[in-house]
CSV table of C-alpha atoms and ligand atoms in Angstrom, one decimal:
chain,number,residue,atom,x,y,z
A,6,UNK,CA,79.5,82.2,258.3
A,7,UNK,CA,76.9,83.5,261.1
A,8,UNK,CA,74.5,82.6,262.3
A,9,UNK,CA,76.5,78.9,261.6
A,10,UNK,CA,77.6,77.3,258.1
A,11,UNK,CA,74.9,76.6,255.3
A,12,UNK,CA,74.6,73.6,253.5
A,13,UNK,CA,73.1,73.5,250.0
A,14,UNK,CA,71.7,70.4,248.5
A,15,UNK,CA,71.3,72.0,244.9
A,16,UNK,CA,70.3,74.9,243.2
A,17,UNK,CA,68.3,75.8,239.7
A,18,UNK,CA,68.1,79.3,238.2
A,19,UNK,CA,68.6,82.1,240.0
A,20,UNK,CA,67.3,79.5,243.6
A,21,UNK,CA,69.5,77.7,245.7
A,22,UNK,CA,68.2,75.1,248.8
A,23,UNK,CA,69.6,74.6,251.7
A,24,UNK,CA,69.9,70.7,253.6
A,25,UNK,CA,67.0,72.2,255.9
A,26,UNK,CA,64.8,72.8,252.4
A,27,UNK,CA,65.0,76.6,252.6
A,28,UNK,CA,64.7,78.3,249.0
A,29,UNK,CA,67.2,81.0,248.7
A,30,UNK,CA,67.5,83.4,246.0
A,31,UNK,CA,71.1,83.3,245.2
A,32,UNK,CA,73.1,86.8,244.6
A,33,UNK,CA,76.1,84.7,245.7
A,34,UNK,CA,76.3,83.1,243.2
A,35,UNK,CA,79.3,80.6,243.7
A,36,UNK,CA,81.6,84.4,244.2
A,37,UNK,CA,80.5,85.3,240.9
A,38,UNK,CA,80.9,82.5,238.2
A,39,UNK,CA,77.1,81.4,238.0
A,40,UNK,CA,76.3,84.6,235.4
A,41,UNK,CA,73.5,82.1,233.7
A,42,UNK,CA,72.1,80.5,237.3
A,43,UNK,CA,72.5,77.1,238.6
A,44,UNK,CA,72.2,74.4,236.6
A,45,UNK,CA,71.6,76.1,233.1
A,46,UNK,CA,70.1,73.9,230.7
A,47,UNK,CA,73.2,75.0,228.4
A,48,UNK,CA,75.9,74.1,230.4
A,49,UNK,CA,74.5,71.1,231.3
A,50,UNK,CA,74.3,69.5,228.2
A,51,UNK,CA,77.8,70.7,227.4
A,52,UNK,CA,79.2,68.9,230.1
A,53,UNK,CA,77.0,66.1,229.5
A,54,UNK,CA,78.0,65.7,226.1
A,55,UNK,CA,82.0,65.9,226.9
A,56,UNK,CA,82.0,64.3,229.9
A,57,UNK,CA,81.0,60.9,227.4
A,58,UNK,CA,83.9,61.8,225.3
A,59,UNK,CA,86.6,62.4,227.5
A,60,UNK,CA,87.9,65.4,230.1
A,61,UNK,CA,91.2,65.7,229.7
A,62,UNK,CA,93.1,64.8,227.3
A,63,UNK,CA,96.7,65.9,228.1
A,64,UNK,CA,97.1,67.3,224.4
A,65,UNK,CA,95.5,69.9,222.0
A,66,UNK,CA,91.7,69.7,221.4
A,67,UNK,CA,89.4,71.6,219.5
A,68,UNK,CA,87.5,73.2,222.5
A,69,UNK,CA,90.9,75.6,222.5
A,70,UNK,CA,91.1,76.8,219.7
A,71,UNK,CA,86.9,77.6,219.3
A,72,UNK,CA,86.5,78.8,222.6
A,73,UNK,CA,90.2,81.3,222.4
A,74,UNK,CA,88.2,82.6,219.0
A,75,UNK,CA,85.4,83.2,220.9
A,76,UNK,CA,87.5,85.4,223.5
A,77,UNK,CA,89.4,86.9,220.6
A,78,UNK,CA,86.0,88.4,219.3
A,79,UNK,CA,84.5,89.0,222.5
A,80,UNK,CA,87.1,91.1,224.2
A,81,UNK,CA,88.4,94.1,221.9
A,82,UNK,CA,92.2,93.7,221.6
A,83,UNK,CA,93.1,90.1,222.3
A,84,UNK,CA,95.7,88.3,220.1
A,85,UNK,CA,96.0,85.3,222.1
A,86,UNK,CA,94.9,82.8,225.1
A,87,UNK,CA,96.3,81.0,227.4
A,88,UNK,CA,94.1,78.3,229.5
A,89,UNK,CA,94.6,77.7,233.4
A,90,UNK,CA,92.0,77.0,236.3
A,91,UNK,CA,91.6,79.5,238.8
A,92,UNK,CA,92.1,83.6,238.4
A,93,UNK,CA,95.3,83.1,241.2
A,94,UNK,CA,97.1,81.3,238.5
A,95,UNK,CA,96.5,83.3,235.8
A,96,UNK,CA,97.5,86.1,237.7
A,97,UNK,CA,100.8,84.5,238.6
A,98,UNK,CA,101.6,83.9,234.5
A,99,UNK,CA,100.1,87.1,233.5
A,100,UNK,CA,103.0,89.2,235.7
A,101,UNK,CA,105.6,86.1,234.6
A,102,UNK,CA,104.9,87.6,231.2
A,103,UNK,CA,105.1,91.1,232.2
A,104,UNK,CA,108.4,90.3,234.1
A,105,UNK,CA,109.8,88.5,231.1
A,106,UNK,CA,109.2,90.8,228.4
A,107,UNK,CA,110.4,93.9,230.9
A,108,UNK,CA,113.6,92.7,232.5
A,109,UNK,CA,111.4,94.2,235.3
A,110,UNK,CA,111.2,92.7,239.0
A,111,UNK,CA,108.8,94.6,240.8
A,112,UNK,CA,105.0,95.3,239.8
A,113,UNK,CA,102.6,97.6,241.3
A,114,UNK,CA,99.3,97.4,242.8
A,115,UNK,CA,96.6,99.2,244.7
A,116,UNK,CA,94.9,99.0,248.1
A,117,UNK,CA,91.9,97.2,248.4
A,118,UNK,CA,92.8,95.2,245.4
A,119,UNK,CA,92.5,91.6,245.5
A,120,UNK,CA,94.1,89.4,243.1
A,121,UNK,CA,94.3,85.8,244.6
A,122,UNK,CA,95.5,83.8,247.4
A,123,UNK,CA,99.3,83.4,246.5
A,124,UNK,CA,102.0,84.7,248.5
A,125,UNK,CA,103.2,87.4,246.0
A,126,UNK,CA,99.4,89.3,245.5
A,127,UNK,CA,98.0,89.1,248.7
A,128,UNK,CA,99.2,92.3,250.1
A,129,UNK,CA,97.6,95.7,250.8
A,130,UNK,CA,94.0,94.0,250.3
A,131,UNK,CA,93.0,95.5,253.9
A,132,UNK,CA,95.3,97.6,254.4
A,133,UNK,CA,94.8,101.7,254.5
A,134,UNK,CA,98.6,102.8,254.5
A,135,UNK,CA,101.0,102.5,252.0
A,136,UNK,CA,102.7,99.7,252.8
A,137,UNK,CA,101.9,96.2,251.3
A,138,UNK,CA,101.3,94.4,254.2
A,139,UNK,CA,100.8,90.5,253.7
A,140,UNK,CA,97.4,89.2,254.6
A,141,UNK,CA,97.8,85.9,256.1
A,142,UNK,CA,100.3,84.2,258.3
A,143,UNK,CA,102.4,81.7,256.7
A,144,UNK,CA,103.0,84.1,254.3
A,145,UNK,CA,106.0,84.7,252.7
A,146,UNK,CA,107.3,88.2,253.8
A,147,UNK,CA,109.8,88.9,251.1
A,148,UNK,CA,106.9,89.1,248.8
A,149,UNK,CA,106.4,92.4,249.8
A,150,UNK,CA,109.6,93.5,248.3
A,151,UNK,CA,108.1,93.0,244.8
A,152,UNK,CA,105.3,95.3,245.3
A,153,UNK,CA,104.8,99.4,244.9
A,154,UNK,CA,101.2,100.3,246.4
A,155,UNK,CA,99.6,102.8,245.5
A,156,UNK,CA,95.9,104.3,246.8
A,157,UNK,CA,93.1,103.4,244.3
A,158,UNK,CA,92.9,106.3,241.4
A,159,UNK,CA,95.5,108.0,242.6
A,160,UNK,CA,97.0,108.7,239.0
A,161,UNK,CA,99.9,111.2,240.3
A,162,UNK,CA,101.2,108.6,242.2
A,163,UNK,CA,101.5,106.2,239.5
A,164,UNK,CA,103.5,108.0,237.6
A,165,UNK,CA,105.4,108.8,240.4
A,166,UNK,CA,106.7,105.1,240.8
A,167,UNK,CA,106.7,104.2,237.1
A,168,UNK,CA,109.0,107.2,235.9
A,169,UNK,CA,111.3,106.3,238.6
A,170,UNK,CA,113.9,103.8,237.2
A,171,UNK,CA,115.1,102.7,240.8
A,172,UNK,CA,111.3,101.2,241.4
A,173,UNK,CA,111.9,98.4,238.7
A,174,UNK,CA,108.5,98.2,237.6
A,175,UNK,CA,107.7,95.2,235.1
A,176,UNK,CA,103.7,95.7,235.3
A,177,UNK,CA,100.8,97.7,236.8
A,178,UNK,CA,97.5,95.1,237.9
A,179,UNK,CA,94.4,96.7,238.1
A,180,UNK,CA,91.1,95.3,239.3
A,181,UNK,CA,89.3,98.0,236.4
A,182,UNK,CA,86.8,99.0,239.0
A,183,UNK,CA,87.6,97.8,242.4
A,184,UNK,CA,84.8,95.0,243.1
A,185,UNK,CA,86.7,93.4,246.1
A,186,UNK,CA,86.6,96.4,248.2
A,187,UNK,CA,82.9,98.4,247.3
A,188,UNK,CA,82.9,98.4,243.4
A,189,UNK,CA,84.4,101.7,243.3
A,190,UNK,CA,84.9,102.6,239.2
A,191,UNK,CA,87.5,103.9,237.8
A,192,UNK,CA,87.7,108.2,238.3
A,193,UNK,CA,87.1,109.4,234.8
A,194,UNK,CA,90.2,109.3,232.7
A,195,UNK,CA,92.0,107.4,235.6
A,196,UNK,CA,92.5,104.0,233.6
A,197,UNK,CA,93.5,106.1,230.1
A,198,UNK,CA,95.8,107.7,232.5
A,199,UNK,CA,97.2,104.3,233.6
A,200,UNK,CA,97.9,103.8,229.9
A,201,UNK,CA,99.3,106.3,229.0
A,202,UNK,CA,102.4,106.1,231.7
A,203,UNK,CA,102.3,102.5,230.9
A,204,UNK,CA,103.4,103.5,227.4
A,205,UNK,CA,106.0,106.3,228.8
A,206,UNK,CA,107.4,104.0,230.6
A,207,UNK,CA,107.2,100.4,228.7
A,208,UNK,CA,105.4,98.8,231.6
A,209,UNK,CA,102.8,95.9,231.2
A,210,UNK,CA,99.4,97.1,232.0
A,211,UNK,CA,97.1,94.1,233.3
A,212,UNK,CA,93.5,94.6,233.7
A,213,UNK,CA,92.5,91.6,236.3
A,214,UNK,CA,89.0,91.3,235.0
A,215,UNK,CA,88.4,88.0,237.4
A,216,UNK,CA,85.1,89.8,238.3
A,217,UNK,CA,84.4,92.8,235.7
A,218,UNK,CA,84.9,90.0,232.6
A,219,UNK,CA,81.8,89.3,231.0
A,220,UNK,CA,79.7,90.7,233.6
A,221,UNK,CA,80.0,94.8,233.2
A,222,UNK,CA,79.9,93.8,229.6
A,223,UNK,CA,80.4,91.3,226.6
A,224,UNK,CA,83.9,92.7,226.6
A,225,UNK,CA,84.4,93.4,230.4
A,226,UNK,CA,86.3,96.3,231.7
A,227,UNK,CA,87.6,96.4,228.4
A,228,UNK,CA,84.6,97.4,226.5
A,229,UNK,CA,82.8,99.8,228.5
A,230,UNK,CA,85.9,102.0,229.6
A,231,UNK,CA,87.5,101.5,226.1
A,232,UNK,CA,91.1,101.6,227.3
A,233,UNK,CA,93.4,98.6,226.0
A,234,UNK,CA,95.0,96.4,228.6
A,235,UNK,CA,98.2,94.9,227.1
A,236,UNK,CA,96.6,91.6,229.0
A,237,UNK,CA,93.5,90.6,230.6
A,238,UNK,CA,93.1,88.2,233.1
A,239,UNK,CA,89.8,86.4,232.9
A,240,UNK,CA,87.9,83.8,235.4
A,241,UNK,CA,84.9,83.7,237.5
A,242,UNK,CA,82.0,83.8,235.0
A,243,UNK,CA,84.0,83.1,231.9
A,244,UNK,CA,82.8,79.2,232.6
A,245,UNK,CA,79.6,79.4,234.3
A,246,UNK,CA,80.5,78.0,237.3
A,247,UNK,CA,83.3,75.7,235.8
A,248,UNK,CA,87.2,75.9,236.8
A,249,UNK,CA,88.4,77.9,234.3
A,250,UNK,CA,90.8,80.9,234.0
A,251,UNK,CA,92.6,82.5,231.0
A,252,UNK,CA,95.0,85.4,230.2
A,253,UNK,CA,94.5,87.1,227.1
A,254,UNK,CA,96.2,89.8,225.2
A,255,UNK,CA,98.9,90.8,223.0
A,256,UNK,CA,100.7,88.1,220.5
A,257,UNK,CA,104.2,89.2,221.5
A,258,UNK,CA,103.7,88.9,225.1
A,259,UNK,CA,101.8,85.9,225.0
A,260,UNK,CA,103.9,83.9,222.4
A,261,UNK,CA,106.7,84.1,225.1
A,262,UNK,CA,105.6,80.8,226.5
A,263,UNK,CA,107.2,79.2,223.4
A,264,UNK,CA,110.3,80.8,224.2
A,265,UNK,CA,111.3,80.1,227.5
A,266,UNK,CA,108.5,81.3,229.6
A,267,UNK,CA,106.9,78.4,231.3
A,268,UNK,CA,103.2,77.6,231.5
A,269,UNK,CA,102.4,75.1,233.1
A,270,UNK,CA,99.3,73.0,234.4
A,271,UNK,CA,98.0,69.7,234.5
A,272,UNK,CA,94.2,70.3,233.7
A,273,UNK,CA,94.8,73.8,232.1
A,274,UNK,CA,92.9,74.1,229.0
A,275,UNK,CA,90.7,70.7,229.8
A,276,UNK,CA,87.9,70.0,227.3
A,277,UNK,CA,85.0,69.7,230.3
A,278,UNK,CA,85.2,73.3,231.5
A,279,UNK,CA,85.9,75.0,227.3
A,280,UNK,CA,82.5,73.3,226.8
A,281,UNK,CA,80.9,74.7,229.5
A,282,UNK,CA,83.2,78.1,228.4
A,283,UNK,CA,81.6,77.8,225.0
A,284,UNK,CA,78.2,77.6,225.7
A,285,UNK,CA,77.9,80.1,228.4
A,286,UNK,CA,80.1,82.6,226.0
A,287,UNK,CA,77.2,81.6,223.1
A,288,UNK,CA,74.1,82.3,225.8
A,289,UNK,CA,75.7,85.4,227.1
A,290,UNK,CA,76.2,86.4,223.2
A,291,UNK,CA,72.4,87.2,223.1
A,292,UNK,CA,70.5,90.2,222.1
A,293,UNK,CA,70.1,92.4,225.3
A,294,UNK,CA,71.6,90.3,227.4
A,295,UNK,CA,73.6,93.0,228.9
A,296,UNK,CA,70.6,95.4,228.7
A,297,UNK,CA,68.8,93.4,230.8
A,298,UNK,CA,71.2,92.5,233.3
A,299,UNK,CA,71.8,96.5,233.4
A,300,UNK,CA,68.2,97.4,233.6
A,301,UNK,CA,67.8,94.9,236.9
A,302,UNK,CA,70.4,95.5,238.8
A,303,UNK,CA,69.1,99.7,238.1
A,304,UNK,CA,65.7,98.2,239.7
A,305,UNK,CA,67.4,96.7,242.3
A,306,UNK,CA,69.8,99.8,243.3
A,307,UNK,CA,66.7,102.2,243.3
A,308,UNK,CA,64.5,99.7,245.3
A,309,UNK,CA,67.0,98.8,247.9
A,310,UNK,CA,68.0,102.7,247.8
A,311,UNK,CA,64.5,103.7,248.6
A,312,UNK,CA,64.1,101.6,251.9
A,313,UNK,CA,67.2,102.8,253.1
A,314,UNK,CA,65.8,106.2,252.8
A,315,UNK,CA,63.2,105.8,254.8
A,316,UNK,CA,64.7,103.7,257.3
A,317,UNK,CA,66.6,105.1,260.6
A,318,UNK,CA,69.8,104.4,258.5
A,319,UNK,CA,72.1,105.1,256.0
A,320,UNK,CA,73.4,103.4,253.0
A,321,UNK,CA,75.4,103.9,249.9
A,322,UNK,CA,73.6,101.6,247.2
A,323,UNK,CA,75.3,101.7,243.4
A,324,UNK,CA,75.6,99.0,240.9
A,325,UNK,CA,78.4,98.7,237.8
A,326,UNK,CA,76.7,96.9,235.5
A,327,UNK,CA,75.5,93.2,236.8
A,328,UNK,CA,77.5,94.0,240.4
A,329,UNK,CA,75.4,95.7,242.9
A,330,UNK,CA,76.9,96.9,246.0
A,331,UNK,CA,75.1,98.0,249.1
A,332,UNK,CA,77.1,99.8,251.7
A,333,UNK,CA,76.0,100.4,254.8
A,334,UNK,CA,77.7,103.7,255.7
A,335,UNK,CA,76.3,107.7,256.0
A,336,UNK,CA,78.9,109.2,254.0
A,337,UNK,CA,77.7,111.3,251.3
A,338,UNK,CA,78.0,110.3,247.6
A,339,UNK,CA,79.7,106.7,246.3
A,340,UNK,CA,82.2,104.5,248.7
A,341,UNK,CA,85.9,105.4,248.1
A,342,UNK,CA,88.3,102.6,249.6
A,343,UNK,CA,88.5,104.3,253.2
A,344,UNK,CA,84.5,104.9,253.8
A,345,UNK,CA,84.1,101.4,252.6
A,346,UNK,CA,87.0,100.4,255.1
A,347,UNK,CA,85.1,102.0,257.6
A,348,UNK,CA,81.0,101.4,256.8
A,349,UNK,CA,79.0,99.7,260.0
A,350,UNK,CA,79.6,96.0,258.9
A,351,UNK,CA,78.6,94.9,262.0
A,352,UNK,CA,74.9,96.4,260.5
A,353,UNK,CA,75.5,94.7,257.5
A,354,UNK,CA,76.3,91.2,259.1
A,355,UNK,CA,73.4,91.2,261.0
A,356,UNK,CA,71.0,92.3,258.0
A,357,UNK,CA,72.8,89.2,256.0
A,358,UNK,CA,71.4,86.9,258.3
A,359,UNK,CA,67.9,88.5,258.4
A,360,UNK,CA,67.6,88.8,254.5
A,361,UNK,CA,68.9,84.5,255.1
A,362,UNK,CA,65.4,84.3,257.0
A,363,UNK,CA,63.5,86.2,254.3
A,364,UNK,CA,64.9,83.5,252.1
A,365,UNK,CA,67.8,86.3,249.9
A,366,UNK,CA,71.3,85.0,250.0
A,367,UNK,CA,73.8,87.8,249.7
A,368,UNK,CA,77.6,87.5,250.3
A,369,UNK,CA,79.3,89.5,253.0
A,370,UNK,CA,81.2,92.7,252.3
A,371,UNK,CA,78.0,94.4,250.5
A,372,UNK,CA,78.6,93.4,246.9
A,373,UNK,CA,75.4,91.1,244.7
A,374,UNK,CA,75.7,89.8,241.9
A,375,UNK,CA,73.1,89.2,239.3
A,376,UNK,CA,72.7,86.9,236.9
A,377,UNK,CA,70.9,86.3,233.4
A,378,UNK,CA,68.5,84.5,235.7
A,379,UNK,CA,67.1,86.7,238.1
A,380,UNK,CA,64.2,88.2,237.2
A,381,UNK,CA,61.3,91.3,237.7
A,382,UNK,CA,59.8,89.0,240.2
A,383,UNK,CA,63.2,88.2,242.0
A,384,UNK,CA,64.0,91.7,241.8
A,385,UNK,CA,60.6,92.3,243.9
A,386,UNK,CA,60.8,89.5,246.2
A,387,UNK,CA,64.3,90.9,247.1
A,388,UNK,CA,63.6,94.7,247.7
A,389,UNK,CA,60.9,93.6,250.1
A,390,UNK,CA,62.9,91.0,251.9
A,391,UNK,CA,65.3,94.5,252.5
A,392,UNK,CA,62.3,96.6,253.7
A,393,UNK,CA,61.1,93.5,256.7
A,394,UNK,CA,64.9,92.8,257.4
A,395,UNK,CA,66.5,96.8,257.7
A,396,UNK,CA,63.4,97.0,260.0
A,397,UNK,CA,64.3,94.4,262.0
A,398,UNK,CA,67.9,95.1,262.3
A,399,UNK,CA,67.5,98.8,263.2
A,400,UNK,CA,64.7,97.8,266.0
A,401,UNK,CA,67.3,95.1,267.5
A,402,UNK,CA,69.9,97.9,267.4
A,403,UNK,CA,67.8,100.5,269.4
A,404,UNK,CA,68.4,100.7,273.3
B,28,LIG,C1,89.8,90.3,240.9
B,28,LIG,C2,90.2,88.9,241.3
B,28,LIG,N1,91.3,88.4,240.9
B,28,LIG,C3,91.7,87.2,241.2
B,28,LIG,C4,90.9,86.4,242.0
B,28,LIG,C5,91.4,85.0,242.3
B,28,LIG,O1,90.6,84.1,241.6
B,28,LIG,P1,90.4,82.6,242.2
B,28,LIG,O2,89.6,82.7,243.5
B,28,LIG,O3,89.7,81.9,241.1
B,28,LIG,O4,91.8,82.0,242.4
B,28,LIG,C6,89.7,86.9,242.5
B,28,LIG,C7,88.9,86.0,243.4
B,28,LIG,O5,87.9,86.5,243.9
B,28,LIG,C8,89.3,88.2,242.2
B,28,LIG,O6,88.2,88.7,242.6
């Protein structure tokens, strides 16, 4: 992380401080999870109060069953829940599932899409062809044998691959609006397209709302582009800042794990992280929560939107909800997958670590999150921390 590695020592609200005692305001925000802040009183007593009674108990608990209701009401569509501890692993059962109740080998996915760290997903993240190249060395390279890609709302294709039998397509696994790589939404009509072939063809459609769940709404993805996953995989904020990770969705796919499909994991389910579930689920259940989020990330977009238009250069700034991205590119109109690719992040990276000296902490790559803890005066704060540190970075770049 340039200029070197930060250090925090703790953080409260929508603030984080560093070992050197530099307030930050965080739009980090642990990756995402921290939707309430740091430290919310909430979770805090939650964790307080089970971590007195026990944290795992290797059996059944209440804490799964009140906090898989919750889901159940939360997301529209969800029959059941299954409990694990980070969004790779629930990706990994979620297409187990989809492979079980298909017959189906291979899955498909798009470019730019990130779903995890494990061998078998982490392919075509970076890559602008249309092959799934793996990511990292060490990497297993016949994972890429299991995998179609496909360009990001690029429906024709789609069908293309799922009405050919010879592609063995169990499941298609969607990020519902592409927050890894510029928090491009969906084209309109794209995702009921996806469902539709997905019903043609019997194929499992999997929404991985790591990112989009509980954060562009209550009900995620789900909710505000009112097309029905057959499952939903959940993480990040679902917690507030606890391990926890979940697949939800339909009874008959789900249930499959009693017969035969194995689900595994020490700590999945564990009573410390369902209390913290439940009572960020309960906060984030209040009146206009989603309102507000919406109404200051708008603020935020249009402030950071207006120094950039009257600086010497360009950039795209858009929010989805409580995800704001800023991308640092002249192309006209929002970031598709290939003007993201290619946007001046050398720019950006140096305008990180001015904002750092104007005391913002923002992740690399262009994307913010907000949380139910940032507020008008944050918001401020933050646009004007843009206006000193694009000046600066555009008079460094100057001959
Ligand atoms: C959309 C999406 N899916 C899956 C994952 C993997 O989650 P985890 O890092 O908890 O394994 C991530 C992580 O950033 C993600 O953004």
């Amino acid at each position: 992380m340039p200029p070197h590695p930060l250090f925090f020592t703790h953080g409260l609200g929508s603030r984080l401080w560093d070992v050197d005692g530099h307030e930050y305001i965080d739009y980090v925000l642990g990756w995402g999870p921290l939707i309430l802040g740091s430290s919310h009183p909430r979770i805090v007593e939650a964790l307080r109060d089970q971590a007195g009674r026990g944290t795992t108990f290797g059996a059944g608990h209440d804490w799964e069953y009140e906090v898989a209701e919750q889901i159940v009401d939360i997301i529209p569509g969800v029959q059941r829940v299954l409990w694990s501890n980070t969004g790779s692993e629930a990706v990994q059962v979620a297409l187990r599932l989809a492979r079980a109740s298909t017959g189906r080998q291979r899955f498909l996915k798009f470019s730019g899409h990130y779903h995890g760290w494990s061998d078998a997903v982490l392919l075509g993240y970076r890559s602008l062809g249309q092959l799934p190249m793996p990511e990292s060395r060490g990497q297993s390279s016949r994972a890429a044998d299991d995998v179609a890609l496909v360009a990001w709302n690029d429906a024709d294709e789609v069908r293309k691959v799922l009405t050919d039998p010879t592609q063995d397509i169990a499941a298609v696994l969607v990020e519902p609006v592409l927050c890894n790589s510029g928090v491009i939404a969906p084209e309109p009509g794209f995702l009921e397209r996806l469902r539709e072939v997905c019903d043609e063809t019997s194929t499992v459609l999997i929404f991985d709302e790591v990112i989009t769940g509980f954060r562009v709404a209550y009900g995620g993805a789900v909710e505000r582009f009112h097309v029905q996953p057959d499952l939903v995989v959940l993480g990040k904020a679902i917690a507030g800042g606890l391990p926890l990770s979940a697949v939800a969705g339909r009874g008959d796919l789900i249930d499959q794990v009693t017969v035969g499909v194995v689900h595994a994991g020490t700590l999945n389910g564990n009573p410390l992280v369902l209390a913290a579930a439940a009572a960020t689920l309960d906060e984030l259940g209040r009146p206009d929560t989603y309102e507000c989020l919406e109404r200051r990330a708008a603020t935020l977009v249009n402030g950071i939107a207006v120094v950039f238009d009257s600086a010497a250069f360009s950039a795209t700034v858009h929010n989805v909800g409580a995800i704001v991205q800023v991308t640092p590119t002249s192309s006209i109109g929002l970031p598709t997958f290939s003007t993201y690719m290619g946007a001046d992040w050398k720019f950006y990276n140096e305008l990180i670590v001015a904002l750092l000296r104007r005391g913002i902490f923002v992740m690399p790559g262009g994307r913010m999150y907000l949380s139910t803890e940032h507020s008008d005066e944050d918001i401020a704060a933050t646009v004007d921390a843009f206006s000193g540190a694009v000046e600066e970075v555009v008079n460094s770049c100057k001959p």
